[in-house]
Coordinates of C-alpha atoms and ligand atoms in Angstrom, one line a residue:
F503 CA -2.1 42.1 30.4
N504 CA -4.2 41.3 33.4
N505 CA -1.8 42.8 35.9
L506 CA 0.4 45.8 36.2
P507 CA 4.1 45.1 37.0
G508 CA 5.1 46.3 40.5
K509 CA 5.5 45.3 44.0
R510 CA 2.7 43.4 45.7
P511 CA 1.6 44.4 49.2
P512 CA 3.2 42.6 52.1
V513 CA 1.4 39.4 53.1
F514 CA 0.4 39.1 56.7
E515 CA 2.4 35.8 57.2
G516 CA 1.8 33.1 59.6
I517 CA -1.9 32.6 59.1
P518 CA -2.6 29.1 57.8
Y519 CA -5.3 28.7 55.2
I520 CA -8.0 27.9 57.7
G521 CA -6.5 30.2 60.4
G522 CA -7.3 33.3 58.4
L523 CA -10.9 32.2 58.0
I524 CA -11.3 31.5 61.7
K525 CA -9.8 34.8 62.7
F526 CA -12.0 36.6 60.2
A527 CA -15.1 34.7 61.2
K528 CA -14.5 35.5 64.9
G529 CA -14.5 39.2 64.0
P530 CA -11.7 40.8 62.0
W531 CA -10.7 43.4 64.5
N532 CA -7.7 41.6 66.0
L533 CA -6.5 40.6 62.6
L534 CA -6.6 44.2 61.4
E535 CA -4.9 45.4 64.5
E536 CA -2.0 42.9 64.2
G537 CA -1.7 43.5 60.4
Y538 CA -1.6 47.2 60.7
A539 CA 1.0 47.2 63.6
K540 CA 3.2 44.9 61.5
H541 CA 2.8 46.2 58.0
G542 CA 1.2 49.7 58.1
E543 CA -1.4 51.0 55.7
V544 CA -1.5 48.3 53.0
F545 CA -1.3 44.5 53.6
T546 CA -2.8 41.3 52.3
V547 CA -4.3 38.5 54.4
P548 CA -5.1 35.1 52.9
V549 CA -8.6 34.3 54.1
A550 CA -9.7 30.8 53.1
H551 CA -9.6 30.7 49.3
K552 CA -9.4 34.5 48.9
R553 CA -6.8 37.2 49.3
V554 CA -8.1 40.2 51.2
T555 CA -6.0 43.4 50.9
F556 CA -6.6 46.1 53.5
L557 CA -6.2 49.8 52.7
I558 CA -6.0 51.8 56.0
G559 CA -6.3 55.6 56.0
P560 CA -7.0 58.4 53.6
E561 CA -3.7 58.3 51.8
V562 CA -4.4 54.9 50.3
A563 CA -8.2 55.3 50.0
P564 CA -9.0 57.4 46.9
H565 CA -9.1 54.7 44.2
F566 CA -11.2 52.4 46.5
F567 CA -13.9 55.0 47.0
K568 CA -13.8 56.8 43.6
A569 CA -13.3 54.0 41.0
G570 CA -16.3 52.8 38.9
D571 CA -17.9 49.4 39.4
D572 CA -16.0 48.1 36.4
E573 CA -12.8 48.5 38.5
M574 CA -13.9 48.3 42.1
S575 CA -17.0 46.1 42.2
Q576 CA -19.4 45.4 45.0
S577 CA -21.4 42.5 43.7
E578 CA -18.7 39.9 44.2
V579 CA -18.1 40.8 47.8
Y580 CA -21.6 41.6 48.9
D581 CA -23.4 38.8 47.1
F582 CA -23.6 36.9 50.4
N583 CA -26.6 39.2 51.0
V584 CA -28.6 37.6 48.1
P585 CA -30.4 35.0 50.2
T586 CA -31.5 37.7 52.6
F587 CA -32.4 40.5 50.2
G588 CA -33.8 38.1 47.6
K589 CA -33.4 37.5 43.8
G590 CA -33.6 40.3 41.3
V591 CA -32.4 43.2 43.5
V592 CA -29.2 44.9 44.5
F593 CA -26.3 42.4 44.5
D594 CA -28.2 39.8 42.4
V595 CA -28.5 42.2 39.4
D596 CA -26.0 43.8 37.2
Q597 CA -24.7 47.3 38.0
K598 CA -27.0 49.1 35.6
I599 CA -30.1 47.7 37.2
R600 CA -28.7 48.3 40.7
T601 CA -28.0 51.9 39.9
E602 CA -31.6 52.4 38.8
Q603 CA -32.9 50.6 41.9
F604 CA -30.8 52.9 44.1
R605 CA -32.0 55.9 42.1
M606 CA -35.6 54.9 43.0
F607 CA -34.6 54.8 46.6
T608 CA -32.7 58.2 46.4
E609 CA -36.0 59.7 45.1
A610 CA -37.7 58.6 48.3
L611 CA -35.1 60.6 50.3
T612 CA -35.4 64.1 48.7
K613 CA -35.7 67.0 51.0
N614 CA -39.5 67.1 50.7
R615 CA -39.8 63.4 51.3
L616 CA -37.5 63.6 54.4
K617 CA -39.6 66.5 55.7
S618 CA -42.7 64.3 55.5
Y619 CA -41.0 61.5 57.5
V620 CA -40.0 63.9 60.4
P621 CA -43.5 63.9 62.1
H622 CA -43.4 60.1 62.1
F623 CA -39.9 60.1 63.7
N624 CA -41.2 62.4 66.4
K625 CA -44.5 60.6 67.0
E626 CA -42.8 57.2 67.3
A627 CA -40.1 58.6 69.7
E628 CA -42.7 60.5 71.8
E629 CA -45.0 57.5 72.1
Y630 CA -42.1 55.2 72.9
F631 CA -40.7 57.3 75.7
A632 CA -44.1 58.1 77.1
K633 CA -44.2 54.5 78.2
W634 CA -41.1 54.8 80.4
G635 CA -41.7 55.5 84.1
D636 CA -40.3 58.4 86.2
T637 CA -37.1 56.6 86.7
G638 CA -35.7 53.2 85.7
V639 CA -32.7 51.3 84.4
I640 CA -32.3 50.5 80.7
D641 CA -29.8 49.5 78.1
F642 CA -29.7 52.0 75.2
K643 CA -29.0 49.4 72.6
D644 CA -32.1 47.3 73.4
E645 CA -34.4 50.4 73.6
F646 CA -33.2 52.0 70.4
C647 CA -33.2 48.8 68.5
K648 CA -37.0 48.5 69.3
L649 CA -37.7 52.2 68.6
V650 CA -35.8 52.3 65.3
T651 CA -37.6 49.2 64.1
L652 CA -41.0 50.9 64.8
T653 CA -39.9 54.0 63.0
A654 CA -38.4 52.0 60.1
A655 CA -41.7 50.1 59.8
R656 CA -43.7 53.3 59.6
T657 CA -41.5 55.3 57.2
L658 CA -40.0 52.5 55.0
L659 CA -42.3 49.5 55.1
G660 CA -45.5 51.6 55.3
R661 CA -48.5 52.3 57.4
E662 CA -50.2 48.9 56.9
V663 CA -47.2 47.0 58.3
R664 CA -46.7 49.5 61.2
E665 CA -50.4 49.4 62.2
H666 CA -51.5 45.9 61.5
L667 CA -48.6 43.6 60.9
F668 CA -45.8 44.9 63.1
E669 CA -45.2 42.1 65.5
Q670 CA -45.2 39.4 62.8
V671 CA -43.0 41.3 60.4
A672 CA -40.5 42.3 63.2
D673 CA -40.2 38.6 64.2
L674 CA -39.5 37.6 60.6
L675 CA -37.0 40.3 60.2
H676 CA -35.3 39.2 63.4
G677 CA -35.1 35.7 61.8
L678 CA -33.3 37.2 58.8
D679 CA -31.0 39.0 61.1
E680 CA -30.0 35.9 62.9
G681 CA -29.3 34.2 59.6
M682 CA -26.5 36.7 58.9
V683 CA -23.5 35.4 60.9
P684 CA -19.8 35.9 60.0
L685 CA -19.7 32.5 58.4
S686 CA -22.4 33.7 55.9
V687 CA -20.0 36.1 54.4
F688 CA -18.0 33.3 52.9
F689 CA -20.6 30.5 52.8
P690 CA -24.0 32.1 52.5
Y691 CA -25.7 28.8 51.6
A692 CA -23.9 26.6 54.2
P693 CA -26.4 24.1 55.6
I694 CA -26.8 25.5 59.1
P695 CA -30.0 26.1 61.2
A696 CA -29.5 29.9 61.1
H697 CA -29.6 29.8 57.3
W698 CA -32.6 27.5 57.2
K699 CA -34.5 29.8 59.4
R700 CA -33.4 32.8 57.3
D701 CA -34.9 31.2 54.2
R702 CA -38.2 30.3 55.9
C703 CA -38.5 33.9 57.2
R704 CA -37.6 35.4 53.9
K705 CA -40.3 33.4 52.1
Q706 CA -43.0 34.5 54.6
L707 CA -42.0 38.1 54.3
S708 CA -42.5 37.7 50.5
E709 CA -46.0 36.5 51.0
I710 CA -46.9 39.2 53.5
F711 CA -45.4 42.0 51.4
A712 CA -47.0 40.7 48.1
K713 CA -50.4 41.2 49.8
V714 CA -49.6 44.6 51.1
I715 CA -48.2 45.8 47.8
R716 CA -51.2 44.5 45.8
Q717 CA -53.6 46.3 48.2
R718 CA -51.6 49.5 48.1
R719 CA -51.5 49.5 44.3
A720 CA -55.2 48.8 44.1
S721 CA -56.2 51.5 46.5
N722 CA -56.5 55.2 45.6
T723 CA -54.7 56.4 48.7
R724 CA -51.1 57.5 48.5
E725 CA -49.0 57.3 51.6
E726 CA -45.9 59.2 52.5
D727 CA -43.4 56.3 52.8
V728 CA -40.7 54.5 50.9
L729 CA -43.1 51.7 50.0
Q730 CA -45.2 54.2 48.0
Q731 CA -42.1 55.4 46.2
F732 CA -41.3 51.8 45.2
C733 CA -44.9 51.1 44.2
D734 CA -44.9 54.1 41.8
A735 CA -41.3 53.9 40.5
K736 CA -40.4 52.7 37.0
Y737 CA -37.0 51.7 35.5
Q738 CA -35.8 54.3 33.0
N739 CA -33.1 52.8 30.8
V740 CA -33.3 49.1 31.5
L741 CA -35.9 46.3 31.6
G742 CA -38.2 48.1 29.1
G743 CA -39.1 50.9 31.6
R744 CA -41.4 48.6 33.6
A745 CA -42.5 49.0 37.2
L746 CA -41.0 47.0 40.0
T747 CA -42.4 43.6 40.7
E748 CA -43.8 42.7 44.2
E749 CA -40.8 40.5 44.8
E750 CA -38.4 43.3 43.8
I751 CA -40.1 45.8 46.1
T752 CA -39.9 43.3 49.0
G753 CA -36.2 42.8 48.3
L754 CA -35.5 46.5 48.1
L755 CA -37.3 47.2 51.4
I756 CA -35.4 44.4 53.1
A757 CA -32.1 45.8 51.7
V758 CA -32.9 49.3 52.9
L759 CA -33.8 48.0 56.3
F760 CA -30.6 46.0 56.6
A761 CA -28.6 49.1 55.5
G762 CA -30.3 51.5 57.9
Q763 CA -31.7 49.9 60.9
H764 CA -28.9 48.5 63.1
T765 CA -26.5 51.2 61.9
S766 CA -28.9 53.9 63.0
S767 CA -29.9 52.3 66.3
I768 CA -26.3 51.6 67.3
T769 CA -25.2 55.1 66.5
T770 CA -28.1 56.4 68.6
S771 CA -26.9 54.3 71.4
W772 CA -23.2 55.4 71.2
T773 CA -24.4 59.0 71.1
G774 CA -26.3 58.5 74.3
I775 CA -23.5 56.6 76.0
F776 CA -20.9 59.3 75.2
M777 CA -23.2 62.2 76.0
A778 CA -24.1 60.7 79.4
A779 CA -20.4 60.1 80.1
N780 CA -19.3 63.6 79.0
K781 CA -21.6 66.0 80.7
D782 CA -19.5 69.1 80.3
K783 CA -18.3 68.4 76.8
A784 CA -21.4 67.0 75.2
W785 CA -24.6 66.7 77.3
N786 CA -24.8 70.2 78.7
P787 CA -24.0 71.9 75.4
A788 CA -26.7 69.7 73.8
V789 CA -29.2 70.7 76.4
E790 CA -28.4 74.4 76.0
E791 CA -28.9 74.0 72.3
Q792 CA -32.3 72.5 72.8
K793 CA -33.3 75.5 74.8
A794 CA -32.1 77.8 72.0
I795 CA -33.9 75.8 69.4
I796 CA -37.2 75.9 71.4
A797 CA -36.7 79.7 71.7
K798 CA -36.2 80.0 67.9
H799 CA -38.6 77.3 66.5
G800 CA -41.1 76.6 69.3
T801 CA -41.5 73.1 70.7
T802 CA -42.3 71.4 67.5
L803 CA -39.5 69.3 66.2
S804 CA -39.7 70.4 62.6
F805 CA -37.3 69.5 59.8
E806 CA -35.9 73.0 60.1
A807 CA -35.5 72.8 63.9
L808 CA -33.7 69.4 63.6
S809 CA -31.4 70.8 60.8
D810 CA -30.4 73.7 63.0
M811 CA -29.0 71.4 65.8
E812 CA -25.3 71.7 65.1
V813 CA -24.1 70.7 68.6
L814 CA -26.2 67.5 68.6
H815 CA -25.1 66.8 65.0
R816 CA -21.4 66.9 66.1
N817 CA -22.1 64.7 69.1
I818 CA -23.6 62.1 66.8
T819 CA -20.8 62.4 64.3
E820 CA -18.2 62.0 67.0
A821 CA -20.0 58.9 68.3
L822 CA -19.9 57.5 64.8
R823 CA -16.2 58.4 64.4
M824 CA -15.4 56.5 67.6
H825 CA -17.5 53.5 66.8
P826 CA -18.6 53.1 63.1
P827 CA -21.0 50.1 63.1
L828 CA -19.6 48.8 59.8
L829 CA -16.1 47.6 60.5
L830 CA -15.3 46.9 56.8
V831 CA -16.4 48.2 53.5
M832 CA -15.3 46.0 50.7
R833 CA -14.8 45.8 46.9
Y834 CA -13.5 43.3 44.4
A835 CA -10.6 44.4 42.2
K836 CA -11.7 43.8 38.6
K837 CA -8.5 45.5 37.4
P838 CA -5.1 45.9 39.1
F839 CA -4.3 49.3 40.6
E840 CA -1.5 51.1 42.3
V841 CA -1.5 52.7 45.8
T842 CA 1.2 54.8 47.4
T843 CA 1.4 54.9 51.2
S844 CA 2.0 58.1 53.2
D845 CA 5.7 57.1 53.6
G846 CA 6.1 56.8 49.9
K847 CA 5.9 53.0 49.3
S848 CA 4.2 52.0 46.2
Y849 CA 2.2 48.7 45.7
V850 CA 0.2 47.1 43.0
I851 CA -3.0 45.4 44.1
P852 CA -3.6 42.6 41.7
K853 CA -6.8 41.9 39.9
G854 CA -9.0 39.4 41.8
D855 CA -8.2 40.7 45.3
V856 CA -10.9 41.5 47.8
V857 CA -10.1 45.0 48.9
A858 CA -11.2 46.4 52.2
A859 CA -11.2 49.7 53.9
S860 CA -12.0 50.0 57.6
P861 CA -13.8 53.1 59.0
N862 CA -12.9 52.0 62.5
F863 CA -9.2 52.0 61.8
A864 CA -9.3 55.1 59.6
H865 CA -11.0 57.0 62.4
M866 CA -8.3 56.1 65.0
L867 CA -5.3 57.5 63.1
P868 CA -3.7 60.1 65.3
H869 CA -2.3 62.1 62.4
I870 CA -5.9 62.7 61.2
F871 CA -7.9 62.8 64.4
K872 CA -6.1 64.3 67.4
N873 CA -6.2 62.1 70.5
P874 CA -8.4 59.7 68.5
K875 CA -9.5 57.6 71.5
Q876 CA -11.0 60.7 73.2
Y877 CA -14.7 61.6 72.7
D878 CA -14.3 65.2 71.5
P879 CA -17.2 66.5 69.4
D880 CA -15.5 69.9 69.0
R881 CA -13.0 68.4 66.6
F882 CA -15.7 68.8 64.0
A883 CA -16.3 72.5 64.7
P884 CA -14.3 75.4 63.2
P885 CA -11.5 76.1 63.3
R886 CA -10.4 72.4 63.8
E887 CA -12.7 70.7 61.4
E888 CA -10.6 67.5 61.4
Q889 CA -12.9 65.8 59.0
N890 CA -12.2 68.3 56.3
R891 CA -9.9 66.1 54.4
N892 CA -10.9 63.6 51.7
Y893 CA -11.6 60.1 53.0
A894 CA -10.7 61.1 56.6
F895 CA -14.2 60.5 58.1
I896 CA -15.8 57.4 56.4
G897 CA -18.5 56.4 58.8
F898 CA -21.0 56.7 56.0
G899 CA -18.5 55.5 53.4
A900 CA -17.5 58.0 50.7
G901 CA -17.3 58.7 47.0
R902 CA -19.3 56.6 44.5
H903 CA -21.1 54.5 47.0
A904 CA -21.5 56.8 50.0
C905 CA -24.5 56.2 52.2
I906 CA -27.7 57.3 50.6
G907 CA -29.5 57.2 54.0
Q908 CA -27.2 59.6 55.8
N909 CA -29.7 62.6 56.0
F910 CA -32.5 60.2 57.0
A911 CA -30.2 58.7 59.7
Y912 CA -29.3 62.1 61.2
L913 CA -32.9 63.4 61.2
Q914 CA -34.1 60.2 63.0
I915 CA -31.3 60.2 65.5
K916 CA -31.7 63.9 66.2
S917 CA -35.4 63.5 66.7
I918 CA -34.9 60.7 69.2
W919 CA -32.2 62.6 71.2
S920 CA -34.2 65.8 71.1
V921 CA -37.1 64.1 72.8
L922 CA -34.8 62.6 75.4
L923 CA -32.7 65.8 76.0
R924 CA -36.0 67.6 76.6
N925 CA -37.5 65.1 79.0
F926 CA -34.8 63.0 80.8
E927 CA -31.4 63.0 82.6
F928 CA -29.2 59.9 82.2
E929 CA -26.5 58.4 84.4
L930 CA -24.3 55.5 83.3
L931 CA -24.2 52.7 85.9
D932 CA -21.3 50.9 84.2
P933 CA -18.2 52.3 82.6
V934 CA -18.4 53.3 78.9
P935 CA -18.6 49.8 77.3
G936 CA -16.3 48.5 74.6
A937 CA -17.6 47.5 71.1
D938 CA -18.8 44.0 70.5
Y939 CA -16.6 43.1 67.5
E940 CA -18.1 39.6 67.1
S941 CA -21.3 40.8 65.6
M942 CA -21.9 41.7 62.0
V943 CA -23.0 45.3 62.7
I944 CA -20.8 46.4 65.6
G945 CA -22.5 48.0 68.6
P946 CA -21.8 48.6 72.3
K947 CA -21.5 45.7 74.8
P948 CA -24.2 45.8 77.5
C949 CA -24.3 49.0 79.6
R950 CA -26.8 49.9 82.2
V951 CA -28.1 53.4 82.3
R952 CA -30.4 55.1 84.8
Y953 CA -33.0 57.5 83.4
T954 CA -34.9 60.1 85.4
R955 CA -37.7 62.1 84.0
R956 CA -37.7 65.9 84.2
K957 CA -38.9 68.8 82.1
L958 CA -36.5 71.1 80.4
L959 CA -38.5 74.3 80.4
Ligands
HEM2288 C1 -24.2 52.7 52.2 C2 -23.2 53.5 56.9 C3 -27.8 54.7 57.6 C4 -28.9 53.2 53.2 C5 -23.5 52.9 53.4 C6 -22.1 52.8 53.5 C7 -21.8 53.0 54.8 C8 -23.0 53.3 55.5 C9 -20.4 52.9 55.5 C10 -21.0 52.5 52.4 C11 -20.9 51.0 52.1 C12 -19.8 50.7 51.1 O1 -19.1 51.6 50.7 O2 -19.7 49.6 50.7 C13 -24.3 53.9 57.5 C14 -24.5 54.4 58.9 C15 -25.8 54.7 59.1 C16 -26.5 54.5 57.8 C17 -23.3 54.4 59.8 C18 -26.4 55.2 60.3 C19 -25.8 55.9 61.3 C20 -28.5 54.3 56.5 C21 -30.0 54.5 56.4 C22 -30.3 54.0 55.1 C23 -29.0 53.6 54.5 C24 -30.9 55.0 57.5 C25 -31.6 53.9 54.5 C26 -32.7 54.4 55.0 C27 -27.7 52.9 52.5 C28 -27.6 52.5 51.1 C29 -26.3 52.4 50.8 C30 -25.5 52.7 52.1 C31 -28.8 52.2 50.2 C32 -25.6 51.9 49.5 C33 -25.1 53.0 48.7 C34 -24.4 52.5 47.4 O3 -23.9 51.4 47.4 O4 -24.4 53.2 46.4 N1 -24.1 53.2 54.6 N2 -25.6 54.0 56.9 N3 -28.0 53.8 55.3 N4 -26.4 53.1 53.0 FE1 -26.0 53.6 54.9

């Protein structure tokens, strides 16, 4: 029996075959909003030739996050990334190989490894902001996008790329980025100029990285970066225990960049926007915390000092709750499963459905997060701790495929904001912007900010 008996979720009616696709391709936010208002936590939307079933909120989330890949699979829904990441890695390989590839990456993010990246985070941030004047008008999103690319180049792609090849590699990565449009999710090989450019850029990146990897492997020096980890790593239980090929390393580095770069720079931006807009609730407590940290740890932004910054941590988490950059996380149902909504309705999701959870929607549920539209970092502090419920806060996903880069991301964002809190004041010149739901990784719409240099102590 392929399917369990039972009631199917309500179908969000009235969307013609192609209508669902257009609504989805234009950014699925409105579609979600209408579907949730009409049907509640579980509903199905026909999108072109697929059925997409949305599960909204912690009550209906456990199976989605907990189930193994033989039940809730990623490859079928994320394989649109294959032309970008490349062959032989991540969603182009079976789950056993992918698990080993992610294990290799996890080993690049142990506590000791993270400690060794912190000086690079700090150095890039200090050098970047040293170039700002005494006062000026900027947009956080543009600035942090550049800075995070520099830091990612240094800590992930390696010293050679950061020091000698940065402009060229950044341009090519930008070409890959532009080749990922909402249409690519359904038709990753559609013959459009954005995809042609993507393929050209991907090929050139392969050539550049192959050279860098060969030189790194031939040299006797070992660097502290993720590239080194991939150069040294070996499969354990698959592929005869061999080392990664140059093409696999290139693919994994691109995958890691895609997972971590925009998500981090966007969260850094929202954190700044909300801190600048909430002086009493967020900015001033974060400044006071910096003073206390300096008194305790000195001025060096060590791993320990960054880890001690609880106020800043909560400010970041609250920015991520308000605006998770990934609107949807998705799986493919390889087996049917049952969900029960908070009001006791039971549905069977059939095999073959694309199943989606939405961090943005989950984070706006008023029975989980009080006054969800309000920026309120104290909701994460005792005694409230509103996140302390399974699958309530899912900005980094949850369960089996929770974000591997979470600690890396917090350290990097804290390093950037520590440098800024210690050296600048900010004033928003526009109202707090809305989110731009039409891009793939969702960030703030443009917002002008005035900075003024000052010394904290
Ligand atoms: C997975 C968000 C930073 C690497 C995820 C998932 C989310 C997420 C929601 C789950 C996807 C799913 O369930 O389908 C974020 C956010 C970040 C961030 C909001 C920054 C604020 C990073 C960084 C890296 C990274 C910096 C790497 C350096 C990964 C990887 C996975 C992942 C490899 C896949 C894990 C798996 O499938 O087992 N991330 N991420 N992320 N993230 Fe992040």
